[in-house]
Amino acid sequence: MRGFPLEVESNIGDFMQILDGRATAAQLKKEIADKVKKIQAAGGKVPHLAAVIVGDDGASQTYVSNKVRTCEELGFESTLIALPSSTSEAELLAKVHELNENTEVDGFIVQVPLPDHIDEDKVTEAIKPEKDVDGFHPENLGRMMLGLPTYISATPNGILELLRRNGVKTTGKHCVVVGRSNIVGTPMSILMSRNAEPGNCTVTLVHSRTANMQEVCASADILIVAIGKAEFVSADMVKEGAVVIDVGTTRVPDESKPKGFALKGDVDFEAVKDKCSFITPVPGGVGPMTIVSLMQNTLRAVERKNKKK
Ligand code: NAP
């Protein structure tokens, strides 16, 4: 790997650049923390994020504790509500209603996945759109579709910010999004096709029923992968000079690691990296950007409230 210019005019070059999510997120966190200090100095209310977790899924617990820790780092208030996996749907909905009405809480998330006996859609729809800082509520997703002000869900928004802040040009490019989930793939495909930069791409959305997967992926200038299959994307699926964004985070058993597992992306990083103009690592790529995007949305919730006063 060679040294890189800060501003990169073209994605297609003879070198590869790591899109460092940790460094970009650190920059953003500093900006958010500065804004919080200003709010505090002016006697305003600091952002307050609440997180609800149901059950004891290890990965979910890690995500939620990272979110709470980031709140502390940025000067936010935070509340963690940990409920047992035996919590009924009605009990969880009651908690959601309570948080909707709590004027101290500016935004909240209900960590997914939820236990099987709870309908995730029902819970998402019960969250007041103005407190839905995850951006999963149908109203917020609809507003995003229409290009209206809203909370854009954290992972797609984090990816846009990563592209923007690292000077990755997207206009006129062919973007292939792999995976069509409501929280990553589908919103990402819409955002990359909108009339904006980052955006203005010709977008192809592929999924598990796509027939010519390898061929479609290999035609991408920008390849965004969110499927949850460790190291699925191999070198023959990546075009020379492509920008590769790896959203996947799969825990793969690894006794050499202190926690007994390694976190793997959806892309075979070692096999693919030398073909790319830009690539995100896992960990340290999209993950840190997702958390900081959630914080941006929570700050926005407070700013919206303050504007209304
Ligand atoms: P999801 O809801 O499980 O959806 C997976 C999508 O991938 C589905 O659309 C599925 O297609 C598609 N898919 C599965 N196998 C495929 C294959 N072999 N070829 C093509 N498409 C395939 O997943 P998600 O919630 O979007 O998450 C995806 C990954 O991103 C997971 O590893 C998750 O942990 C990670 N993630 C990371 C962050 C972060 O901040 N880093 C945030 C969110 C998610 P069908 O629709 O046809 O079934």
Coordinates of N, CA and C and ligand atoms in Angstrom, one line a residue, residues 63 155 178-181 183-184 207-209 213 226-229 232 247-250 266 286-287 290, ligand 1:
Y63 N -23.5 -4.6 20.9 CA -23.9 -3.4 20.2 C -24.5 -2.3 21.1
T155 N -27.0 2.7 9.6 CA -26.0 2.0 8.8 C -25.9 2.7 7.4
V178 N -25.7 -5.6 -2.4 CA -26.0 -7.1 -2.2 C -26.7 -7.2 -0.9
G179 N -28.0 -7.7 -0.9 CA -28.8 -7.8 0.3 C -29.9 -6.8 0.2
R180 N -31.1 -7.2 0.6 CA -32.3 -6.3 0.4 C -33.1 -6.2 1.8
S181 N -32.3 -6.2 2.9 CA -33.0 -6.0 4.2 C -33.6 -4.6 4.3
I183 N -33.3 -2.7 6.8 CA -32.4 -1.8 7.6 C -31.1 -1.4 6.9
V184 N -30.7 -2.2 5.9 CA -29.5 -1.9 5.2 C -29.7 -1.9 3.7
H207 N -29.9 -10.2 -4.5 CA -30.4 -10.9 -3.3 C -30.2 -12.4 -3.5
S208 N -30.7 -13.2 -2.6 CA -30.4 -14.6 -2.7 C -31.1 -15.3 -3.9
R209 N -32.0 -14.6 -4.6 CA -32.6 -15.2 -5.8 C -32.0 -14.7 -7.1
M213 N -25.2 -13.7 -10.1 CA -24.5 -12.9 -9.0 C -23.1 -12.5 -9.3
A226 N -24.2 -6.5 2.1 CA -24.9 -6.7 3.5 C -25.7 -7.9 3.5
I227 N -25.1 -9.1 3.6 CA -25.8 -10.3 3.6 C -25.6 -11.2 4.9
G228 N -24.5 -11.0 5.6 CA -24.3 -11.8 6.8 C -23.7 -13.2 6.5
K229 N -22.9 -13.3 5.4 CA -22.2 -14.5 5.0 C -20.7 -14.3 5.0
F232 N -18.0 -14.0 1.8 CA -18.8 -14.5 0.6 C -18.2 -14.0 -0.7
V247 N -20.5 -4.5 4.9 CA -21.4 -4.2 6.0 C -21.4 -5.5 7.0
G248 N -21.1 -6.6 6.4 CA -21.3 -7.9 7.2 C -20.5 -7.9 8.5
T249 N -21.1 -8.5 9.5 CA -20.4 -8.8 10.7 C -20.9 -10.2 11.2
T250 N -20.1 -11.2 11.0 CA -20.4 -12.5 11.4 C -19.4 -13.0 12.4
D266 N -18.5 -9.7 5.0 CA -19.1 -10.5 3.9 C -18.1 -10.6 2.7
V286 N -17.6 -0.1 8.6 CA -19.0 0.4 8.7 C -19.5 0.5 10.1
G287 N -19.1 -0.4 11.0 CA -19.6 -0.5 12.3 C -19.5 0.8 13.1
T290 N -21.9 3.4 12.0 CA -23.3 3.1 12.3 C -23.6 3.7 13.7
Ligands
NAP1 P1 -30.7 -9.8 6.8 O1 -31.9 -9.0 7.2 O2 -30.4 -11.1 7.2 O3 -30.7 -9.8 5.2 C1 -29.8 -10.5 4.4 C2 -30.0 -10.2 3.0 O4 -28.9 -10.8 2.3 C3 -31.3 -10.7 2.4 O5 -31.9 -9.8 1.5 C4 -30.9 -12.0 1.7 O6 -31.6 -12.2 0.5 C5 -29.5 -11.6 1.2 N1 -28.7 -12.8 1.0 C6 -28.5 -13.8 1.9 N2 -27.6 -14.7 1.3 C7 -27.3 -14.3 0.1 C8 -26.6 -14.8 -1.0 N3 -25.9 -15.9 -0.9 N4 -26.5 -14.1 -2.1 C9 -27.2 -12.9 -2.2 N5 -27.9 -12.4 -1.2 C10 -28.0 -13.0 -0.1 O7 -29.3 -9.0 7.0 P2 -29.0 -7.4 7.5 O8 -29.8 -7.1 8.7 O9 -29.1 -6.5 6.3 O10 -27.5 -7.6 7.8 C11 -26.5 -8.1 6.9 C12 -25.2 -8.2 7.6 O11 -24.8 -6.9 8.0 C13 -25.2 -9.0 8.9 O12 -23.9 -9.6 9.0 C14 -25.3 -8.0 10.0 O13 -24.8 -8.4 11.2 C15 -24.5 -6.9 9.4 N6 -24.9 -5.5 9.9 C16 -23.8 -4.7 10.2 C17 -24.1 -3.4 10.7 C18 -22.9 -2.6 11.0 O14 -23.1 -1.6 11.6 N7 -21.7 -3.0 10.7 C19 -25.4 -3.0 10.7 C20 -26.4 -3.8 10.3 C21 -26.1 -5.1 9.8 P3 -33.2 -12.6 0.5 O15 -33.9 -11.3 0.8 O16 -33.4 -13.1 -0.9 O17 -33.4 -13.6 1.6

